[in-house]
Amino acid sequence: MKSFSTKSLLDQTQQTKRKQKHSIAEDEGEEEEEDNEEKARCEWDFNLSTIVSSSTSIGAVSDTLGAIEFDPSDTLVATGGIARKIRVYSLSTLLPDEEERVDNVTSTTLLDHASACDYYVCTPAKLSSLRWKPGSGNRVLGSGDYDGVVMEYDLERKIPIFERDEHGGRRVWSVDYSHWDPVIGASGSDDGTMQIWDPRCEGGKCVATVQPSVSRSPVCCVEFNPFGGPLIAVGCADRRAYGYDVRNLGDPVVVFDGHGKTVTYVRFLDDRMIVSAGADGCLKLWNVDDSTRVIRTYKGHVNSRSFVGLSVWRNGGLLGCGSENNRVFVYDKRWGEPIWVHGFEPVAGPGCDHGFVSSVCWGQVGEDQFTLLAGGSDGVLQVFVGKRKLSSY
């Protein structure tokens, strides 16, 4: 949030002179900002590295990818969705070797899900959310499903090891884990609650239940502060996002009110900045220390009815989301217009609509190079790599 100093009480003449100088400075600043904005749009090279699809179900919409998650080391990727299975990939399989990845900006590798994934785990229900459990050595993956159940899977043994069914059978939209020890979990559901629970207890003993909306509007997203602070962010169908202090969950410590429709995602950009996504076709940047003002609104993608994903690359200050016009959009946190857009191929087959990009995920390792994954409503997974342009160093 920009900080504006308070003007001293001056006589009328001095104020007029200052206003004139300020006006001139603003004009010069606008010209400089336009130059900087153009430069910012050219800071990154994006390259479509790999496309992963299912040769047996081209054009099908029964494999919508609703969740993509990098493990903390950015060496594994897990996906889940409508197909009732968790697929786990090695990033080294999805990407060419390092030299080709950096220098060859033209080739795109085509892979099939069946051969590309290391293994898969069948699930009893459609999946809406995935999260790697901290401290598990990339062995345990948590999920939320359409039947209102939170589960954890041991990926080495490929079996469920934890099940929590406390949302009354209402769809669980989002799950997350805290980043301190001992780890606790949180889930948001169509039942209008966020529940915080202890995965060490059988059945996940409920630590607390929060109902953000008086009308019990669905809770669509939850995220603990990944930097270890006590704040947990919650997005709700009442068009608001909330921040709760986990040490005292009685009332929210901050409320973000600015979206025109359901808040579908919330993500921490840093310890004090939060990005929210809404079904009003906007992303918004907030500061938890001043929730009354939106720092910036990002527009360009299309989103009025579906969950299209939201992910932030914290090292690069980039925001990624999908769109209902079947495109991936990337925003620089400094500007409200997209800096990069990429379209998926239209969904094939008679009677099919154009499809939409349903999930995105940035890898968090690296500062001048990145990996961005995007999944479509047709089950296609696209892998993008990029680096900062030489002129931007």
Short mmCIF file of N, CA, C and O in Angstrom, two decimals, residues 253-345:
data_model
loop_
_atom_site.label_atom_id
_atom_site.label_comp_id
_atom_site.label_asym_id
_atom_site.label_seq_id
_atom_site.Cartn_x
_atom_site.Cartn_y
_atom_site.Cartn_z
N VAL A 253 -9.99 -10.99 12.30
CA VAL A 253 -9.19 -9.81 12.62
C VAL A 253 -9.14 -8.85 11.44
O VAL A 253 -8.76 -7.68 11.58
N VAL A 254 -9.54 -9.34 10.26
CA VAL A 254 -9.55 -8.50 9.08
C VAL A 254 -10.60 -9.03 8.11
O VAL A 254 -10.82 -10.25 8.02
N VAL A 255 -11.29 -8.13 7.42
CA VAL A 255 -12.29 -8.49 6.42
C VAL A 255 -11.99 -7.73 5.14
O VAL A 255 -11.79 -6.51 5.16
N PHE A 256 -11.91 -8.45 4.02
CA PHE A 256 -11.66 -7.85 2.72
C PHE A 256 -12.97 -7.86 1.93
O PHE A 256 -13.45 -8.92 1.53
N ASP A 257 -13.52 -6.69 1.72
CA ASP A 257 -14.83 -6.57 1.09
C ASP A 257 -14.68 -5.73 -0.18
O ASP A 257 -14.53 -4.51 -0.12
N GLY A 258 -14.73 -6.38 -1.35
CA GLY A 258 -14.54 -5.64 -2.59
C GLY A 258 -14.96 -6.38 -3.83
O GLY A 258 -15.11 -5.78 -4.90
N HIS A 259 -15.19 -7.68 -3.71
CA HIS A 259 -15.61 -8.47 -4.87
C HIS A 259 -17.11 -8.38 -5.08
O HIS A 259 -17.88 -8.19 -4.12
N GLY A 260 -17.53 -8.54 -6.32
CA GLY A 260 -18.95 -8.49 -6.65
C GLY A 260 -19.63 -9.84 -6.64
O GLY A 260 -20.86 -9.92 -6.67
N LYS A 261 -18.83 -10.91 -6.59
CA LYS A 261 -19.37 -12.27 -6.53
C LYS A 261 -18.51 -13.11 -5.59
O LYS A 261 -17.60 -12.60 -4.92
N THR A 262 -18.78 -14.40 -5.58
CA THR A 262 -18.08 -15.35 -4.70
C THR A 262 -16.57 -15.19 -4.77
O THR A 262 -15.98 -15.08 -5.85
N VAL A 263 -15.92 -15.19 -3.60
CA VAL A 263 -14.46 -15.24 -3.54
C VAL A 263 -14.05 -16.71 -3.62
O VAL A 263 -14.35 -17.50 -2.72
N THR A 264 -13.40 -17.05 -4.71
CA THR A 264 -13.10 -18.46 -5.00
C THR A 264 -11.74 -18.91 -4.48
O THR A 264 -11.55 -20.08 -4.16
N TYR A 265 -10.78 -17.97 -4.40
CA TYR A 265 -9.44 -18.32 -3.93
C TYR A 265 -8.84 -17.17 -3.13
O TYR A 265 -9.15 -16.00 -3.37
N VAL A 266 -7.98 -17.52 -2.19
CA VAL A 266 -7.13 -16.56 -1.49
C VAL A 266 -5.72 -17.13 -1.43
O VAL A 266 -5.54 -18.33 -1.18
N ARG A 267 -4.72 -16.27 -1.69
CA ARG A 267 -3.33 -16.70 -1.65
C ARG A 267 -2.47 -15.62 -1.01
O ARG A 267 -2.63 -14.44 -1.31
N PHE A 268 -1.54 -16.03 -0.15
CA PHE A 268 -0.58 -15.10 0.44
C PHE A 268 0.52 -14.82 -0.59
O PHE A 268 1.17 -15.75 -1.07
N LEU A 269 0.71 -13.54 -0.91
CA LEU A 269 1.81 -13.15 -1.77
C LEU A 269 3.09 -12.95 -0.96
O LEU A 269 4.19 -13.25 -1.40
N ASP A 270 2.94 -12.40 0.21
CA ASP A 270 4.02 -12.36 1.20
C ASP A 270 3.36 -12.36 2.58
O ASP A 270 2.16 -12.66 2.70
N ASP A 271 4.13 -12.04 3.60
CA ASP A 271 3.61 -12.15 4.96
C ASP A 271 2.44 -11.21 5.23
O ASP A 271 1.58 -11.50 6.06
N ARG A 272 2.35 -10.08 4.50
CA ARG A 272 1.31 -9.09 4.76
C ARG A 272 0.39 -8.86 3.58
O ARG A 272 -0.61 -8.14 3.71
N MET A 273 0.69 -9.39 2.42
CA MET A 273 -0.12 -9.17 1.22
C MET A 273 -0.89 -10.43 0.85
O MET A 273 -0.33 -11.54 0.84
N ILE A 274 -2.16 -10.25 0.52
CA ILE A 274 -3.03 -11.36 0.13
C ILE A 274 -3.67 -11.04 -1.22
O ILE A 274 -4.11 -9.92 -1.47
N VAL A 275 -3.72 -12.05 -2.08
CA VAL A 275 -4.42 -11.93 -3.36
C VAL A 275 -5.70 -12.76 -3.28
O VAL A 275 -5.68 -13.91 -2.84
N SER A 276 -6.81 -12.16 -3.68
CA SER A 276 -8.08 -12.88 -3.73
C SER A 276 -8.57 -12.94 -5.17
O SER A 276 -8.30 -12.06 -5.98
N ALA A 277 -9.29 -14.01 -5.48
CA ALA A 277 -9.91 -14.16 -6.80
C ALA A 277 -11.41 -14.30 -6.62
O ALA A 277 -11.87 -14.95 -5.67
N GLY A 278 -12.16 -13.70 -7.52
CA GLY A 278 -13.61 -13.77 -7.42
C GLY A 278 -14.25 -14.19 -8.72
O GLY A 278 -13.65 -14.09 -9.80
N ALA A 279 -15.48 -14.67 -8.62
CA ALA A 279 -16.25 -15.03 -9.81
C ALA A 279 -16.81 -13.80 -10.49
O ALA A 279 -17.66 -13.91 -11.38
N ASP A 280 -16.31 -12.62 -10.11
CA ASP A 280 -16.63 -11.38 -10.80
C ASP A 280 -15.58 -11.05 -11.86
O ASP A 280 -15.58 -9.97 -12.44
N GLY A 281 -14.66 -12.01 -12.11
CA GLY A 281 -13.64 -11.81 -13.13
C GLY A 281 -12.50 -10.91 -12.71
O GLY A 281 -11.83 -10.32 -13.56
N CYS A 282 -12.25 -10.81 -11.40
CA CYS A 282 -11.19 -9.93 -10.90
C CYS A 282 -10.30 -10.67 -9.91
O CYS A 282 -10.75 -11.55 -9.18
N LEU A 283 -9.03 -10.28 -9.89
CA LEU A 283 -8.14 -10.57 -8.78
C LEU A 283 -7.92 -9.26 -8.04
O LEU A 283 -7.92 -8.19 -8.66
N LYS A 284 -7.74 -9.34 -6.73
CA LYS A 284 -7.50 -8.13 -5.95
C LYS A 284 -6.36 -8.36 -4.97
O LYS A 284 -6.23 -9.45 -4.38
N LEU A 285 -5.54 -7.33 -4.83
CA LEU A 285 -4.40 -7.36 -3.91
C LEU A 285 -4.71 -6.53 -2.69
O LEU A 285 -5.16 -5.38 -2.80
N TRP A 286 -4.47 -7.12 -1.50
CA TRP A 286 -4.81 -6.48 -0.23
C TRP A 286 -3.61 -6.47 0.69
O TRP A 286 -2.74 -7.34 0.61
N ASN A 287 -3.61 -5.52 1.62
CA ASN A 287 -2.66 -5.49 2.71
C ASN A 287 -3.43 -5.77 4.00
O ASN A 287 -4.42 -5.11 4.28
N VAL A 288 -2.98 -6.74 4.77
CA VAL A 288 -3.72 -7.12 5.97
C VAL A 288 -3.72 -6.00 7.01
O VAL A 288 -4.56 -5.99 7.92
N ASP A 289 -2.81 -5.05 6.88
CA ASP A 289 -2.76 -3.94 7.83
C ASP A 289 -3.71 -2.81 7.46
O ASP A 289 -3.89 -1.87 8.24
N ASP A 290 -4.30 -2.87 6.26
CA ASP A 290 -5.27 -1.85 5.85
C ASP A 290 -6.26 -2.49 4.87
O ASP A 290 -6.15 -2.34 3.66
N SER A 291 -7.21 -3.21 5.42
CA SER A 291 -8.14 -3.98 4.59
C SER A 291 -9.23 -3.12 3.97
O SER A 291 -10.03 -3.60 3.18
N THR A 292 -9.27 -1.84 4.31
CA THR A 292 -10.34 -0.99 3.80
C THR A 292 -10.07 -0.54 2.37
O THR A 292 -10.98 -0.01 1.71
N ARG A 293 -8.86 -0.72 1.90
CA ARG A 293 -8.51 -0.27 0.55
C ARG A 293 -7.91 -1.40 -0.26
O ARG A 293 -7.08 -2.17 0.24
N VAL A 294 -8.34 -1.50 -1.51
CA VAL A 294 -7.76 -2.46 -2.44
C VAL A 294 -6.50 -1.83 -3.02
O VAL A 294 -6.54 -0.72 -3.55
N ILE A 295 -5.39 -2.52 -2.92
CA ILE A 295 -4.15 -1.99 -3.48
C ILE A 295 -4.22 -1.98 -4.99
O ILE A 295 -3.86 -1.00 -5.65
N ARG A 296 -4.70 -3.09 -5.57
CA ARG A 296 -4.77 -3.16 -7.03
C ARG A 296 -5.81 -4.21 -7.44
O ARG A 296 -5.99 -5.23 -6.76
N THR A 297 -6.48 -3.95 -8.54
CA THR A 297 -7.43 -4.90 -9.12
C THR A 297 -6.89 -5.35 -10.47
O THR A 297 -6.44 -4.53 -11.27
N TYR A 298 -6.93 -6.65 -10.71
CA TYR A 298 -6.39 -7.23 -11.94
C TYR A 298 -7.55 -7.76 -12.79
O TYR A 298 -8.34 -8.60 -12.33
N LYS A 299 -7.62 -7.28 -14.03
CA LYS A 299 -8.71 -7.67 -14.92
C LYS A 299 -8.17 -8.08 -16.28
O LYS A 299 -7.15 -7.56 -16.73
N GLY A 300 -8.89 -8.98 -16.93
CA GLY A 300 -8.52 -9.44 -18.26
C GLY A 300 -9.04 -10.84 -18.51
O GLY A 300 -9.53 -11.16 -19.61
N HIS A 301 -8.96 -11.70 -17.50
CA HIS A 301 -9.47 -13.06 -17.63
C HIS A 301 -10.99 -13.07 -17.49
O HIS A 301 -11.60 -12.10 -17.05
N VAL A 302 -11.60 -14.19 -17.88
CA VAL A 302 -13.05 -14.34 -17.84
C VAL A 302 -13.40 -15.35 -16.75
O VAL A 302 -12.92 -16.48 -16.76
N ASN A 303 -14.23 -14.94 -15.80
CA ASN A 303 -14.61 -15.83 -14.71
C ASN A 303 -15.92 -15.36 -14.10
O ASN A 303 -15.97 -14.33 -13.42
N SER A 304 -16.98 -16.11 -14.36
CA SER A 304 -18.28 -15.75 -13.81
C SER A 304 -19.01 -16.92 -13.17
O SER A 304 -19.97 -16.71 -12.45
N ARG A 305 -18.54 -18.16 -13.41
CA ARG A 305 -19.29 -19.30 -12.88
C ARG A 305 -18.42 -20.47 -12.43
O ARG A 305 -18.90 -21.33 -11.69
N SER A 306 -17.16 -20.54 -12.85
CA SER A 306 -16.34 -21.73 -12.59
C SER A 306 -15.15 -21.39 -11.69
O SER A 306 -14.75 -20.24 -11.56
N PHE A 307 -14.57 -22.43 -11.12
CA PHE A 307 -13.31 -22.30 -10.40
C PHE A 307 -12.19 -22.45 -11.44
O PHE A 307 -12.06 -23.50 -12.06
N VAL A 308 -11.40 -21.40 -11.61
CA VAL A 308 -10.39 -21.39 -12.67
C VAL A 308 -8.95 -21.37 -12.14
O VAL A 308 -8.02 -21.27 -12.91
N GLY A 309 -8.80 -21.48 -10.84
CA GLY A 309 -7.47 -21.56 -10.26
C GLY A 309 -6.84 -20.21 -9.99
O GLY A 309 -7.14 -19.22 -10.66
N LEU A 310 -5.97 -20.18 -9.00
CA LEU A 310 -5.16 -19.00 -8.68
C LEU A 310 -3.88 -19.48 -8.01
O LEU A 310 -3.92 -20.31 -7.10
N SER A 311 -2.75 -18.97 -8.49
CA SER A 311 -1.47 -19.31 -7.88
C SER A 311 -0.56 -18.09 -7.98
O SER A 311 -0.68 -17.29 -8.91
N VAL A 312 0.33 -17.94 -7.01
CA VAL A 312 1.26 -16.82 -7.01
C VAL A 312 2.68 -17.36 -6.99
O VAL A 312 2.98 -18.35 -6.32
N TRP A 313 3.54 -16.72 -7.77
CA TRP A 313 4.98 -17.00 -7.71
C TRP A 313 5.59 -15.87 -6.91
O TRP A 313 5.75 -14.75 -7.37
N ARG A 314 5.91 -16.17 -5.65
CA ARG A 314 6.30 -15.13 -4.71
C ARG A 314 7.65 -14.51 -5.07
O ARG A 314 7.85 -13.30 -4.91
N ASN A 315 8.59 -15.31 -5.54
CA ASN A 315 9.92 -14.77 -5.87
C ASN A 315 9.87 -13.77 -7.02
O ASN A 315 10.64 -12.82 -7.07
N GLY A 316 8.97 -14.01 -7.96
CA GLY A 316 8.88 -13.14 -9.12
C GLY A 316 7.77 -12.12 -9.07
O GLY A 316 7.66 -11.26 -9.96
N GLY A 317 6.92 -12.19 -8.05
CA GLY A 317 5.81 -11.26 -7.95
C GLY A 317 4.79 -11.42 -9.06
O GLY A 317 4.18 -10.45 -9.50
N LEU A 318 4.58 -12.66 -9.51
CA LEU A 318 3.65 -12.92 -10.60
C LEU A 318 2.44 -13.70 -10.10
O LEU A 318 2.54 -14.55 -9.21
N LEU A 319 1.27 -13.40 -10.68
CA LEU A 319 0.02 -14.05 -10.35
C LEU A 319 -0.46 -14.81 -11.58
O LEU A 319 -0.46 -14.27 -12.69
N GLY A 320 -0.90 -16.04 -11.39
CA GLY A 320 -1.41 -16.83 -12.51
C GLY A 320 -2.81 -17.31 -12.22
O GLY A 320 -3.14 -17.68 -11.10
N CYS A 321 -3.67 -17.31 -13.25
CA CYS A 321 -5.02 -17.83 -13.09
C CYS A 321 -5.51 -18.36 -14.43
O CYS A 321 -4.96 -18.05 -15.50
N GLY A 322 -6.54 -19.18 -14.38
CA GLY A 322 -7.18 -19.67 -15.59
C GLY A 322 -8.29 -18.74 -16.01
O GLY A 322 -8.49 -17.66 -15.44
N SER A 323 -9.05 -19.18 -17.01
CA SER A 323 -10.10 -18.33 -17.55
C SER A 323 -11.13 -19.20 -18.26
O SER A 323 -10.82 -20.27 -18.78
N GLU A 324 -12.36 -18.71 -18.28
CA GLU A 324 -13.44 -19.44 -18.94
C GLU A 324 -13.42 -19.31 -20.45
O GLU A 324 -14.25 -19.92 -21.13
N ASN A 325 -12.47 -18.55 -20.98
CA ASN A 325 -12.27 -18.55 -22.43
C ASN A 325 -11.10 -19.44 -22.82
O ASN A 325 -10.51 -19.30 -23.89
N ASN A 326 -10.76 -20.39 -21.92
CA ASN A 326 -9.76 -21.43 -22.17
C ASN A 326 -8.35 -20.86 -22.35
O ASN A 326 -7.59 -21.33 -23.20
N ARG A 327 -8.00 -19.89 -21.52
CA ARG A 327 -6.68 -19.29 -21.58
C ARG A 327 -6.06 -19.21 -20.19
O ARG A 327 -6.77 -19.20 -19.18
N VAL A 328 -4.74 -19.14 -20.18
CA VAL A 328 -3.98 -18.89 -18.95
C VAL A 328 -3.57 -17.42 -18.95
O VAL A 328 -3.08 -16.92 -19.97
N PHE A 329 -3.78 -16.76 -17.81
CA PHE A 329 -3.41 -15.36 -17.68
C PHE A 329 -2.36 -15.20 -16.59
O PHE A 329 -2.44 -15.84 -15.54
N VAL A 330 -1.38 -14.35 -16.87
CA VAL A 330 -0.36 -14.01 -15.88
C VAL A 330 -0.34 -12.50 -15.69
O VAL A 330 -0.32 -11.75 -16.68
N TYR A 331 -0.36 -12.08 -14.43
CA TYR A 331 -0.28 -10.66 -14.07
C TYR A 331 0.99 -10.42 -13.28
O TYR A 331 1.40 -11.26 -12.49
N ASP A 332 1.60 -9.27 -13.51
CA ASP A 332 2.65 -8.77 -12.62
C ASP A 332 1.93 -8.03 -11.49
O ASP A 332 1.00 -7.26 -11.75
N LYS A 333 2.36 -8.24 -10.27
CA LYS A 333 1.66 -7.64 -9.13
C LYS A 333 1.61 -6.12 -9.21
O LYS A 333 0.76 -5.49 -8.57
N ARG A 334 2.47 -5.52 -10.05
CA ARG A 334 2.55 -4.05 -10.12
C ARG A 334 1.55 -3.43 -11.09
O ARG A 334 1.34 -2.23 -11.05
N TRP A 335 0.96 -4.24 -11.95
CA TRP A 335 0.06 -3.68 -12.97
C TRP A 335 -1.22 -4.48 -13.08
O TRP A 335 -1.21 -5.71 -12.95
N GLY A 336 -2.32 -3.81 -13.35
CA GLY A 336 -3.63 -4.44 -13.34
C GLY A 336 -3.99 -5.20 -14.59
O GLY A 336 -4.94 -5.98 -14.60
N GLU A 337 -3.24 -5.01 -15.68
CA GLU A 337 -3.51 -5.72 -16.92
C GLU A 337 -2.57 -6.92 -17.04
O GLU A 337 -1.46 -6.91 -16.52
N PRO A 338 -3.00 -7.98 -17.74
CA PRO A 338 -2.14 -9.16 -17.86
C PRO A 338 -0.88 -8.86 -18.65
O PRO A 338 -0.90 -8.07 -19.60
N ILE A 339 0.21 -9.50 -18.26
CA ILE A 339 1.46 -9.34 -19.00
C ILE A 339 1.68 -10.48 -19.99
O ILE A 339 2.55 -10.41 -20.86
N TRP A 340 0.88 -11.56 -19.85
CA TRP A 340 1.05 -12.71 -20.74
C TRP A 340 -0.23 -13.52 -20.74
O TRP A 340 -0.85 -13.72 -19.69
N VAL A 341 -0.64 -13.98 -21.92
CA VAL A 341 -1.85 -14.80 -22.08
C VAL A 341 -1.54 -15.93 -23.05
O VAL A 341 -0.90 -15.72 -24.08
N HIS A 342 -2.00 -17.13 -22.71
CA HIS A 342 -1.79 -18.28 -23.59
C HIS A 342 -3.08 -19.08 -23.69
O HIS A 342 -3.71 -19.41 -22.68
N GLY A 343 -3.49 -19.40 -24.90
CA GLY A 343 -4.71 -20.15 -25.12
C GLY A 343 -4.48 -21.65 -25.23
O GLY A 343 -3.52 -22.09 -25.85
N PHE A 344 -5.37 -22.42 -24.61
CA PHE A 344 -5.40 -23.86 -24.80
C PHE A 344 -6.08 -24.17 -26.13
O PHE A 344 -6.85 -23.37 -26.64
N GLU A 345 -5.82 -25.36 -26.65
CA GLU A 345 -6.53 -25.79 -27.85
C GLU A 345 -7.99 -26.03 -27.49
O GLU A 345 -8.30 -26.53 -26.39
#
